[in-house]
Short mmCIF file of C-alpha atoms in Angstrom, two decimals:
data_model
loop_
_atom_site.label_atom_id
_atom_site.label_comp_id
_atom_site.label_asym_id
_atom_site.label_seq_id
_atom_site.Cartn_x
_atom_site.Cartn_y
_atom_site.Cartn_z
CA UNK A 1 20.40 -21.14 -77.34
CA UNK A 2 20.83 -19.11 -81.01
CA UNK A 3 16.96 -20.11 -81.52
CA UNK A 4 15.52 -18.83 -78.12
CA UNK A 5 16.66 -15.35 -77.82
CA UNK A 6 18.10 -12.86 -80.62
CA UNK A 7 19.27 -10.00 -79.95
CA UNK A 8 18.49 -6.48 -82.31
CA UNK A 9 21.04 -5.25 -83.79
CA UNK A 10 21.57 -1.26 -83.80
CA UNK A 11 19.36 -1.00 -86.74
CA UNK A 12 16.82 -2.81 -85.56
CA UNK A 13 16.19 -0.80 -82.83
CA UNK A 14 11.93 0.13 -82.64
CA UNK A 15 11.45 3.63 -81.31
CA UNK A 16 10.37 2.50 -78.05
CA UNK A 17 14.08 1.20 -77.75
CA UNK A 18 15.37 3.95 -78.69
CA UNK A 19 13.87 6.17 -76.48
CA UNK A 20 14.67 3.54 -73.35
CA UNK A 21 18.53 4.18 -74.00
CA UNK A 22 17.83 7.34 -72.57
CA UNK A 23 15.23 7.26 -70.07
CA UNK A 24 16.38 4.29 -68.64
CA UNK A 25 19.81 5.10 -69.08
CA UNK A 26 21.59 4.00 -65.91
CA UNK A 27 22.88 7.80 -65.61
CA UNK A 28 20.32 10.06 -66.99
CA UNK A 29 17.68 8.07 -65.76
CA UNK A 30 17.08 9.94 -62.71
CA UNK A 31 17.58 13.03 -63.89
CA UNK A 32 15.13 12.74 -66.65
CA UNK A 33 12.92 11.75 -64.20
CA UNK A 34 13.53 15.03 -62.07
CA UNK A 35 13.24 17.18 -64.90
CA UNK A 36 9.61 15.71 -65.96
CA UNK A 37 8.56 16.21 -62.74
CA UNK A 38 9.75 19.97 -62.50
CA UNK A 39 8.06 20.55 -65.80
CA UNK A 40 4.32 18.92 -64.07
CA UNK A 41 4.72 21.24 -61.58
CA UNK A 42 5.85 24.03 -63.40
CA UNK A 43 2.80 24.28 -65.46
CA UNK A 44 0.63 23.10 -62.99
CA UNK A 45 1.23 25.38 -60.63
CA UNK A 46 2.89 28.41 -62.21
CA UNK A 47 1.40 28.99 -65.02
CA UNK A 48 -1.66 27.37 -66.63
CA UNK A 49 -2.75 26.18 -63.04
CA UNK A 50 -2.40 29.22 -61.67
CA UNK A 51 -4.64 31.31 -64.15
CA UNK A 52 -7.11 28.81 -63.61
CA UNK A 53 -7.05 28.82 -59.89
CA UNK A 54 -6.98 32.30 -59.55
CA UNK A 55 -10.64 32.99 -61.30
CA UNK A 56 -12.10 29.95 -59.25
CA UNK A 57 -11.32 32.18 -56.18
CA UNK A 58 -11.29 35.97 -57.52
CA UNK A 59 -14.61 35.07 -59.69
CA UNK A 60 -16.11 32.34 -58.88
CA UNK A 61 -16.43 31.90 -55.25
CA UNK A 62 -15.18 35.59 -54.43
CA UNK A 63 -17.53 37.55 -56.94
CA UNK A 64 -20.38 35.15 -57.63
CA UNK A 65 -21.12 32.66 -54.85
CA UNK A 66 -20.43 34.03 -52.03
CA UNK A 67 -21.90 37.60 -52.48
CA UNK A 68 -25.16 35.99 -54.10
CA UNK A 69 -25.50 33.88 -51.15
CA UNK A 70 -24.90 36.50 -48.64
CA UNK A 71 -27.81 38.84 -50.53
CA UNK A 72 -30.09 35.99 -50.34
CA UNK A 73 -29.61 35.26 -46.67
CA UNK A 74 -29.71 38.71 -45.76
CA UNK A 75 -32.96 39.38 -47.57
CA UNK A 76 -34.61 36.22 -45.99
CA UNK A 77 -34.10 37.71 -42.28
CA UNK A 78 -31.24 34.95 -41.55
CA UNK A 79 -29.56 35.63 -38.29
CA UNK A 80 -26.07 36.99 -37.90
CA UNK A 81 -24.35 33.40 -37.33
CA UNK A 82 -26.33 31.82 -39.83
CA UNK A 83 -25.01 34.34 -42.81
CA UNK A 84 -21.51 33.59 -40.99
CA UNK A 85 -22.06 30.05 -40.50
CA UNK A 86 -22.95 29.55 -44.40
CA UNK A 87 -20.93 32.00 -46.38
CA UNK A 88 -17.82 32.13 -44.10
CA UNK A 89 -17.53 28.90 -41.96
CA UNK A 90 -19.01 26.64 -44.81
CA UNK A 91 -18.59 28.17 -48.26
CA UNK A 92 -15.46 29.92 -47.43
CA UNK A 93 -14.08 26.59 -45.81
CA UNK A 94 -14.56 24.43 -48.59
CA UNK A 95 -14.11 26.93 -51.38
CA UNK A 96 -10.73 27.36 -49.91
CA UNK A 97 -9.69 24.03 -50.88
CA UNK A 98 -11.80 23.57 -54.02
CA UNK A 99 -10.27 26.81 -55.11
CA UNK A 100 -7.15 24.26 -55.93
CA UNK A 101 -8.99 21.80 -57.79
CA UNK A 102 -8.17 23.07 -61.05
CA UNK A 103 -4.36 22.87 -60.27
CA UNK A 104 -5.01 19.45 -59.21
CA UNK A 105 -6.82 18.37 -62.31
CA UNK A 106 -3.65 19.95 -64.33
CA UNK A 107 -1.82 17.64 -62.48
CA UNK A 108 -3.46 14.83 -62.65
CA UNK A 109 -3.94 15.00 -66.29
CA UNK A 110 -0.28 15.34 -66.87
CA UNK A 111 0.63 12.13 -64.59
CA UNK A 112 -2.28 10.35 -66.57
CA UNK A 113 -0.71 11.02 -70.06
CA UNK A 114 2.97 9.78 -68.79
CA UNK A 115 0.75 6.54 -67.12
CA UNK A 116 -1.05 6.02 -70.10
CA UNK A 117 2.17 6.88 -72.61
CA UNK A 118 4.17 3.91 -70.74
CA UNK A 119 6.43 6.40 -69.18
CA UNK A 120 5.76 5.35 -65.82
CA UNK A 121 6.48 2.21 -66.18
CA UNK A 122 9.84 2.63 -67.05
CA UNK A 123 9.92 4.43 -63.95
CA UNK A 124 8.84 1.50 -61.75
CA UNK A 125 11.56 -0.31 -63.74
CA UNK A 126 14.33 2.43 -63.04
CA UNK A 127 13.03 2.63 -59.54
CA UNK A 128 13.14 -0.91 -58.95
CA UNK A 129 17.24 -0.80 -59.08
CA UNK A 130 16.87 1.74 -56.63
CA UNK A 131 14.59 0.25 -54.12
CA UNK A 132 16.35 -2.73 -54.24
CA UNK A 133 19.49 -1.25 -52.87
CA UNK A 134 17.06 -0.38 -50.16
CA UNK A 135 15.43 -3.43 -49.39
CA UNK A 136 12.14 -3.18 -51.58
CA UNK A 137 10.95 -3.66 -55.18
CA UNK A 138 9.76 -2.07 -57.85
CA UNK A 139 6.38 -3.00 -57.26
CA UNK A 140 6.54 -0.64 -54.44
CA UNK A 141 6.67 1.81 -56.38
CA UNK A 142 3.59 1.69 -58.05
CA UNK A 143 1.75 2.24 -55.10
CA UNK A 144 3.90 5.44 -54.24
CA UNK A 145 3.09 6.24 -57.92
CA UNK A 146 -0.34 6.06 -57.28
CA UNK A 147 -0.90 7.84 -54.00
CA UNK A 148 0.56 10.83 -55.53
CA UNK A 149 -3.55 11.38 -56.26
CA UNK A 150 -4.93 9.87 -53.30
CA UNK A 151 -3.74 7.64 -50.26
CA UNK A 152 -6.70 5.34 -50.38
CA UNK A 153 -5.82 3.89 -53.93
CA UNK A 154 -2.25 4.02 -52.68
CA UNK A 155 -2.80 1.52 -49.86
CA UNK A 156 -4.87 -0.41 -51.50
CA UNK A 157 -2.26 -1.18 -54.67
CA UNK A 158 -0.15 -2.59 -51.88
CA UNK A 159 -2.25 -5.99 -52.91
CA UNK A 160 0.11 -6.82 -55.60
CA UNK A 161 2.84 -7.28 -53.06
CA UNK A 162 3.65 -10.73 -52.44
CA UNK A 163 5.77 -10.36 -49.59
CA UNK A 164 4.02 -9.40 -46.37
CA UNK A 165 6.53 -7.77 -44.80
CA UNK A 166 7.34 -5.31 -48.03
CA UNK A 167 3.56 -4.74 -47.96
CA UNK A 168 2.55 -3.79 -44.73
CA UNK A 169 6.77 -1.70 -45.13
CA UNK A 170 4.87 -0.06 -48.16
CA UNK A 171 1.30 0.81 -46.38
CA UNK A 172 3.32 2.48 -43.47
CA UNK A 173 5.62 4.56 -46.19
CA UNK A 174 3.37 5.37 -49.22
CA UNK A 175 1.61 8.17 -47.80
CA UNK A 176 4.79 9.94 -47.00
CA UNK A 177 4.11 10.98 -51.01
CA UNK A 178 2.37 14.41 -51.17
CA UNK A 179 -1.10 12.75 -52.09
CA UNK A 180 -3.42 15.51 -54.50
CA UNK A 181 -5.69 16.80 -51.02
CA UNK A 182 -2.35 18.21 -49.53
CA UNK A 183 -0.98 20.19 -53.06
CA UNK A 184 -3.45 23.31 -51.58
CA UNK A 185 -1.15 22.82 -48.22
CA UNK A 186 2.04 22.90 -50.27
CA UNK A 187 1.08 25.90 -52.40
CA UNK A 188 -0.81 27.89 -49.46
CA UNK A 189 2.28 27.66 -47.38
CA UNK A 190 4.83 28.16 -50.57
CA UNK A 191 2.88 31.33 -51.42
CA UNK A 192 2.82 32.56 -48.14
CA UNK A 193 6.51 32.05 -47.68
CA UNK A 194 7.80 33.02 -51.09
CA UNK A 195 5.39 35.27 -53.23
CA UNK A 196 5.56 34.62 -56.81
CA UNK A 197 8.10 31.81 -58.66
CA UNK A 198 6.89 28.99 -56.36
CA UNK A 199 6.72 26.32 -58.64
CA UNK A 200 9.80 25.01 -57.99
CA UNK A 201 8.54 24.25 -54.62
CA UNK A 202 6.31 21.12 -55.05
CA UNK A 203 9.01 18.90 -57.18
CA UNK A 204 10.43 19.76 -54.00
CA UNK A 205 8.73 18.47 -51.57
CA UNK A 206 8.49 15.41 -54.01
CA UNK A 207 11.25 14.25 -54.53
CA UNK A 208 11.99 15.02 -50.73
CA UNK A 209 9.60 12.98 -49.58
CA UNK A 210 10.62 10.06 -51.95
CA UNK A 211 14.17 10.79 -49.96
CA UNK A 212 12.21 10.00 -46.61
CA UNK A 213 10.96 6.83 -48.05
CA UNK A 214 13.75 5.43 -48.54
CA UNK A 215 15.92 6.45 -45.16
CA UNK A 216 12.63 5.18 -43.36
CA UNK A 217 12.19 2.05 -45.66
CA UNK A 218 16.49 1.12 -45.09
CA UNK A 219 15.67 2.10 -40.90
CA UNK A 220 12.79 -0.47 -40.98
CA UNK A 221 14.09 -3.00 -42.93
CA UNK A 222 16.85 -3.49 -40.61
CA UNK A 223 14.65 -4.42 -38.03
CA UNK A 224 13.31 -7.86 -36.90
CA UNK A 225 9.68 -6.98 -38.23
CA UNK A 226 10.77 -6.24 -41.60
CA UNK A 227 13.60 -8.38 -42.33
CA UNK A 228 13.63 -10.47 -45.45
CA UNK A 229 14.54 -10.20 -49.15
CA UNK A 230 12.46 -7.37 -51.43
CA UNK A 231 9.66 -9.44 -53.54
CA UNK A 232 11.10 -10.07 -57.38
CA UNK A 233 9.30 -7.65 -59.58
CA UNK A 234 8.63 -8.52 -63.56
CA UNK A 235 6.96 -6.32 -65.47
CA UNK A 236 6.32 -5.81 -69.53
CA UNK A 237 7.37 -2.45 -70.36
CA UNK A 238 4.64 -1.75 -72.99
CA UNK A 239 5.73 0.38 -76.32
CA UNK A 240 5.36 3.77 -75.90
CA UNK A 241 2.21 4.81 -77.68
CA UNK A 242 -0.13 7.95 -78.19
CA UNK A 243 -2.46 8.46 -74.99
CA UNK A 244 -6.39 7.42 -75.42
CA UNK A 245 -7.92 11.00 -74.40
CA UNK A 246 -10.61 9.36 -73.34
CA UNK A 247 -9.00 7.20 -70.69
CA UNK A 248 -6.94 10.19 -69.48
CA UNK A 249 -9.78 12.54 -68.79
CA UNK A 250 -11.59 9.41 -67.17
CA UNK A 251 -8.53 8.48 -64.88
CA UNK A 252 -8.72 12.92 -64.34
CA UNK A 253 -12.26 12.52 -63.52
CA UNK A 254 -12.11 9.84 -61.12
CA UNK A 255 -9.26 11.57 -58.54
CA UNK A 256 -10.67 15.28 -58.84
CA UNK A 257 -14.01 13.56 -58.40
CA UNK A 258 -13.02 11.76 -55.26
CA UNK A 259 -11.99 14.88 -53.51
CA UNK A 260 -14.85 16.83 -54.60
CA UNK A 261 -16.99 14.03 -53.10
CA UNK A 262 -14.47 14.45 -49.95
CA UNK A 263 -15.56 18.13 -50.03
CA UNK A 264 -19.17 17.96 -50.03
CA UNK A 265 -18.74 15.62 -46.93
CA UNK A 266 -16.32 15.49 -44.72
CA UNK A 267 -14.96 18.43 -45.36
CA UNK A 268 -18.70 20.28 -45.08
CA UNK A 269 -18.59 18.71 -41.94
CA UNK A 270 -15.08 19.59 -40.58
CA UNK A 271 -15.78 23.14 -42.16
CA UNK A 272 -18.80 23.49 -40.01
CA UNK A 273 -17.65 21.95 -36.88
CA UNK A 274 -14.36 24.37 -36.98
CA UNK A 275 -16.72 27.38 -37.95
CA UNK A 276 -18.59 26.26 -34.56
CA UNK A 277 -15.74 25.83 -32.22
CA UNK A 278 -13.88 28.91 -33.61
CA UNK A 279 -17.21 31.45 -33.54
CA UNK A 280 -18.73 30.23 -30.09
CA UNK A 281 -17.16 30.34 -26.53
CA UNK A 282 -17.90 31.80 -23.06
CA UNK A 283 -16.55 35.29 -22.73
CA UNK A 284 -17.23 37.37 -18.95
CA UNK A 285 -19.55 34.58 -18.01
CA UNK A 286 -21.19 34.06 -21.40
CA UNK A 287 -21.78 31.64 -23.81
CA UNK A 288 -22.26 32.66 -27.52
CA UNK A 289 -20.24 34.27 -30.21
CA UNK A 290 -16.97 35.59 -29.07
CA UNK A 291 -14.04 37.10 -30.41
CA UNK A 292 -11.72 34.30 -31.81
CA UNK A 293 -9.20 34.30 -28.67
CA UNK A 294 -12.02 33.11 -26.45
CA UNK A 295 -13.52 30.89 -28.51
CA UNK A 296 -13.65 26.66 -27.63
CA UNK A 297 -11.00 26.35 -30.36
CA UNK A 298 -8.64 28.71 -29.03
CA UNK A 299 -9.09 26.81 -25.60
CA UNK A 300 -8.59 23.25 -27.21
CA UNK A 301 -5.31 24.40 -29.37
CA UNK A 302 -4.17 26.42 -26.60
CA UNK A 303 -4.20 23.28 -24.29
CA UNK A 304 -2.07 21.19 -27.06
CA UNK A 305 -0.14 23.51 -28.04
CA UNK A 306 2.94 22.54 -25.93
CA UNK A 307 2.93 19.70 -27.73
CA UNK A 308 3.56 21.60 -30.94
CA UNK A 309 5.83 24.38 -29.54
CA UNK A 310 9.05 22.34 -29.96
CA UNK A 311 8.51 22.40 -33.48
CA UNK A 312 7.85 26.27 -33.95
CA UNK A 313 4.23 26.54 -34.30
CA UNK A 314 2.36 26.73 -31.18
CA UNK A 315 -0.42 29.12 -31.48
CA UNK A 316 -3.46 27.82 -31.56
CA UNK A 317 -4.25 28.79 -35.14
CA UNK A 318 -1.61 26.86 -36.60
CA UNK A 319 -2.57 23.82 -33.84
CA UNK A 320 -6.30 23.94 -34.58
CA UNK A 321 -5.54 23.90 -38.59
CA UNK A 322 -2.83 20.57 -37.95
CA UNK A 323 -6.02 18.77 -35.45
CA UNK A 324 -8.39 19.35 -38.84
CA UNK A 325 -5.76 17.49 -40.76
CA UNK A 326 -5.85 14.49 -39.42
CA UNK A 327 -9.45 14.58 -40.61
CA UNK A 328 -8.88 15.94 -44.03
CA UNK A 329 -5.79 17.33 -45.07
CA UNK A 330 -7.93 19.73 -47.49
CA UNK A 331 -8.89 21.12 -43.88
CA UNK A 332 -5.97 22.79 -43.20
CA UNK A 333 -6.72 24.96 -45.91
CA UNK A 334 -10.34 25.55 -44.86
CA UNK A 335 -9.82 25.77 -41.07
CA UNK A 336 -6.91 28.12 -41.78
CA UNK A 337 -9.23 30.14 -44.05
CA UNK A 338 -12.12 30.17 -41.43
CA UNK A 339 -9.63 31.71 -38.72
CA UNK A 340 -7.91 33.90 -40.15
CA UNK A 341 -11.26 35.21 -42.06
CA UNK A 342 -10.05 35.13 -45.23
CA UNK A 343 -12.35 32.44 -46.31
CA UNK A 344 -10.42 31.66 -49.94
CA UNK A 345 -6.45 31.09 -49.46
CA UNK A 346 -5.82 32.43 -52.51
CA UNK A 347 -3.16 34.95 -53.39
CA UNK A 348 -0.77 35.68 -51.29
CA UNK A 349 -0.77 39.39 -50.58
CA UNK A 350 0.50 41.66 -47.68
CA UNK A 351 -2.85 41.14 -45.85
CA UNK A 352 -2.47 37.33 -46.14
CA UNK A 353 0.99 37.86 -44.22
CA UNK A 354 -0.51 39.99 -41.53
CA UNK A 355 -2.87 37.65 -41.16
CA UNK A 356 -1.14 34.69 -40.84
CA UNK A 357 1.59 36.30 -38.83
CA UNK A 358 -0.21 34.93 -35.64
CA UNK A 359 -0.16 31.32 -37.16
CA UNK A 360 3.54 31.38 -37.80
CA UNK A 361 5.78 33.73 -35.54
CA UNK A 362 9.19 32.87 -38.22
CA UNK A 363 9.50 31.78 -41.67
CA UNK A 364 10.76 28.62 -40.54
CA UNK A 365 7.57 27.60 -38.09
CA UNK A 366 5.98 27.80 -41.19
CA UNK A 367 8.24 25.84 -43.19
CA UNK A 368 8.28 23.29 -40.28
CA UNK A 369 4.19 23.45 -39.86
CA UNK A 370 3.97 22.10 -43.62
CA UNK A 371 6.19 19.05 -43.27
CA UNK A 372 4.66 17.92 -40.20
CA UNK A 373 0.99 17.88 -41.96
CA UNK A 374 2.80 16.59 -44.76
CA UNK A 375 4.46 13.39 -43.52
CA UNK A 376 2.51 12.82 -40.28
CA UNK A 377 -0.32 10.66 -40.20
CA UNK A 378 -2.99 10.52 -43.62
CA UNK A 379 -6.75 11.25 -43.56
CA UNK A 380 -9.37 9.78 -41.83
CA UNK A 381 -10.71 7.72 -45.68
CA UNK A 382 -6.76 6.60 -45.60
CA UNK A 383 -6.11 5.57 -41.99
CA UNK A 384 -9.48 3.57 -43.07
CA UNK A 385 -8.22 1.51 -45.98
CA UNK A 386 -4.60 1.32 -43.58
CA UNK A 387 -6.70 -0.76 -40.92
CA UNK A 388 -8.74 -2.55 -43.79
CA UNK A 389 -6.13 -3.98 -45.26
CA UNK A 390 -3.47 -4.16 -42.24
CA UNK A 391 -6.23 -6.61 -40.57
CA UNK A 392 -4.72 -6.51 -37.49
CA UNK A 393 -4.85 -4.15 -35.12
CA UNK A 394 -1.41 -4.21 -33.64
CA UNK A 395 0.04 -3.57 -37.04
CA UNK A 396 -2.59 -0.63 -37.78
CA UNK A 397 -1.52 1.22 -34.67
CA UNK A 398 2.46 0.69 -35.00
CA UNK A 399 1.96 2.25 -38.33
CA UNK A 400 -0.10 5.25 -37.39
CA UNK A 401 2.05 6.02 -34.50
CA UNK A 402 5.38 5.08 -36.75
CA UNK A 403 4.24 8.10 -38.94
CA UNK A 404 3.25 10.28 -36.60
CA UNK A 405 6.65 9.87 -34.23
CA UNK A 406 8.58 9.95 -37.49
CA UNK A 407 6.95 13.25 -38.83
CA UNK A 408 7.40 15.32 -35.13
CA UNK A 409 10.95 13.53 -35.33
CA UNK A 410 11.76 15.05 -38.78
CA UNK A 411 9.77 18.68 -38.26
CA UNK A 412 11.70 19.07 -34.88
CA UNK A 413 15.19 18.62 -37.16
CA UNK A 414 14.31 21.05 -40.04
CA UNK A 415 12.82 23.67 -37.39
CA UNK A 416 15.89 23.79 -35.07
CA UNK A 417 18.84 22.97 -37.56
CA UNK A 418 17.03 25.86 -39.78
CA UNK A 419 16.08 28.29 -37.63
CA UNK A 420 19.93 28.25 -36.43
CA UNK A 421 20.88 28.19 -40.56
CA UNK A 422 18.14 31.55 -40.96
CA UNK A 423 19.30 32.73 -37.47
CA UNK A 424 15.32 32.92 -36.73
CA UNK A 425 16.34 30.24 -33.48
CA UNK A 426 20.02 30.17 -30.93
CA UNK A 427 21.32 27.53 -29.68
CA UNK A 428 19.30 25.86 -26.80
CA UNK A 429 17.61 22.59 -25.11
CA UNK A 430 16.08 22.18 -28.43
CA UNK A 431 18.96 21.76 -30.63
CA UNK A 432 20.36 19.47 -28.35
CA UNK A 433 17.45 17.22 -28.22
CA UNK A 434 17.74 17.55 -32.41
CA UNK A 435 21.37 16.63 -32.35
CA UNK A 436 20.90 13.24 -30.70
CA UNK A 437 17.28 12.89 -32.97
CA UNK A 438 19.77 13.40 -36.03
CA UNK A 439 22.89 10.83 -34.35
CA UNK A 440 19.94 8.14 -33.79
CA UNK A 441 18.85 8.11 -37.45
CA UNK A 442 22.07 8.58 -39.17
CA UNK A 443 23.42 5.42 -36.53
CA UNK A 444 20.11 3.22 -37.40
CA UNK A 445 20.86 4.16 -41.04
CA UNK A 446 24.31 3.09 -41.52
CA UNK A 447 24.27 0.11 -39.10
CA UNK A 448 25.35 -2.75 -40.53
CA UNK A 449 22.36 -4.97 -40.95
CA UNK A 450 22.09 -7.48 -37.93
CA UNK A 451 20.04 -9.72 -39.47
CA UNK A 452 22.49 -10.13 -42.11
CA UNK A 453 25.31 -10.88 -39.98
CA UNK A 454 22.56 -13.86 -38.71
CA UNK A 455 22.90 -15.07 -42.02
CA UNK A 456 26.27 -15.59 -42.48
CA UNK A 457 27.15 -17.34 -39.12
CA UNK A 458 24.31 -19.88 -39.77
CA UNK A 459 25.58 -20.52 -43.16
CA UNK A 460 28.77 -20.68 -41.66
CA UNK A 461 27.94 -23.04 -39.19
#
């Protein structure tokens, strides 16, 4: 046994070792982790990302494109709706979101580095102690890791999962990670709601939606459908090395590339087909450009918006923007841009707030408005790759209606429980119907496991 494994002595420690009797450390682990994260978003968002973003929108779409555009339509004789259509419905729309692109290429190159550094595996490897409380693996993990850029690569890393049931549990669950096209949501609504110092906010959202995971993955996997024990997961921690710049600004490339391809297409489209229904209506008996409240998108958010109203935003604005976002959810940004005529959601100043004030009535519909259209259903490229590889169709539409139930489920719990802790919201029908929303999960939660019980009588018997 002496000849098949040695073991270092404290001396003979590399500095990859080293470093792992910290960040792996079964205590400061975690935290670590937490911190790291904080730190991404810090300088992501507050500071280096935020100078950057800023002259996108002042400079380059608010002082150069747009205005150059506009002078050149004007001068060619272009109609009234055409000008609108181009430099407010479609270059406003999709400058909105692009307008974030350089605070999503900050932090993309900062996950890259800790990818490419070995840092994150260590996190699968931390992580998989975690899941596994929890009824899935570390290799789980990796595909949570990864839709933190985009859902489609997400759902498609769910390959390496051996286990069926942890797979198609992982498809259902991985987009519940802020993906890079919803970071403009996050920061849009933060800004709105808090002004300046909002960088905090995004490690946030983060690591609460890793939270969600996990309640929804130990829900599920105490169900018939998912029962079964998490895949084994083995993986070679690699020695902590110097990141190939190269690689990093390729792997950078790649994600900020794939939404900028997202822009110039579905997004040009969703931009112009909100610009339409948003401009054009029938108002005293005619059809043609109308003021906003009579226009076709007013009519269509005005005839969901009961749906919506139990979770504190139903005005049409806010409805419209949520019905783009199951397209895109870059077009929230865009449609939210186009209707409230601000065209780039940039900084958040006084006029921002007046003009928004008919999207959210309270702080809270806000707050609740951004974790529906974070954890409801993804986009239309990654409900795509969901049916792809789900190859069945039964599956596919348990998990997009999983999500979406799950998301109104949650939103209707944060906007009641804190609109009563704000004092925004009293006591009513809705709190009620929160209450028993809240008993359900926390029972389903902390149920014993049934299936286990199953176990131990047949092994009994």
């Amino acid at each position: 046994m002496k000849n098949v494994y040695v073991k270092k002595k404290a001396g003979q420690l590399s500095i990859s070792d080293k470093i792992d009797q910290f960040v792996t450390n079964r205590w400061l682990a975690l935290p670590i982790f937490a911190a790291v994260m904080f730190l991404v978003y810090y300088i992501s968002v507050a500071t280096l990302g935020t100078v950057v973003t800023d002259w996108t929108n002042d400079v380059l779409f608010g002082e150069w494109i747009q205005p150059a555009v506009q002078g050149v339509l004007e001068n060619a004789g272009a109609a009234d709706w055409v000008v609108s259509l181009v430099v407010d419905g479609i270059i406003g729309g999709i400058g909105a979101p692009i307008g974030f692109a350089p605070q999503m290429a900050i932090v993309f190159f900062f996950l890259s580095l800790l990818e490419d550094c070995g840092y994150m595996a260590r996190v699968a490897f931390i992580m998989d102690r975690i899941f596994r409380k929890f009824g899935l693996s570390g290799k789980s993990f990796i595909p949570f890791m990864i839709s933190q850029g985009c859902g489609v690569p997400g759902i498609m890393a769910t390959r390496t999962i051996e286990n069926e049931k942890d797979r198609r549990m992982t498809m259902i669950t991985t987009t519940t990670i802020p993906c890079g096209a919803k970071l403009p949501v996050i920061a849009m609504i933060a800004g709105y709601l808090l002004g300046d110092g909002v960088w905090w906010f995004a490690p946030v959202i983060y690591l609460a939606s890793i939270a969600l995971v996990i309640v929804t993955c130990v829900i599920l996997k105490k169900t018939n459908m998912f029962v079964g024990d998490p895949a084994p997961f083995v993986m070679e921690l690699p020695a902590y090395h110097i990141p190939s710049l190269k690689g990093v600004l390729l792997h950078v490339w790649e994600r900020v590339w794939a939404f900028l391809k997202k822009a110039g297409t579905i997004l040009f489209l969703c931009c112009a087909v909100m610009w339409f229904l948003g401009s054009f209506g029938i108002q005293e008996g005619t059809f043609g450009l109308v003021d906003t409240e009579y226009s076709f998108l007013a009519y269509i958010g005005n005839a969901i918006a009961w749906i919506f109203k139990p979770l504190g935003f139903g005005t049409w604005q806010a409805v419209a923007a949520s019905l783009s976002g199951f397209v895109a959810k870059e077009g929230i940004v865009s449609t939210m841009g186009v209707l409230s005529g601000l065209g780039e959601v940039e900084e958040y100043e006084i006029s921002m707030h007046q003009q928004f004030a008919s999207f959210f009535p309270t702080t809270i519909a806000a707050i609740s408005f951004l974790v529906f259209n974070i954890y409801d259903s993804p986009c239309l490229a990654a409900i795509s790759s969901m049916a792809k590889e789900m190859n069945d169709k039964k599956w596919f539409w348990f998990a997009i209606i999983f999500q979406n139930v799950n998301a109104y489920l949650v939103t209707l719990m944060v906007y009641q429980f804190g609109g009563l802790i704000t004092g925004e919201l009293v006591f009513g029908v809705g709190t009620i119907v929160a209450i028993v929303v809240l008993v359900g999960y926390l029972y389903l939660l902390f149920r014993p496991d049934p299936n286990k019980r199953k176990v131990e009588v047949e092994q009994t018997a």
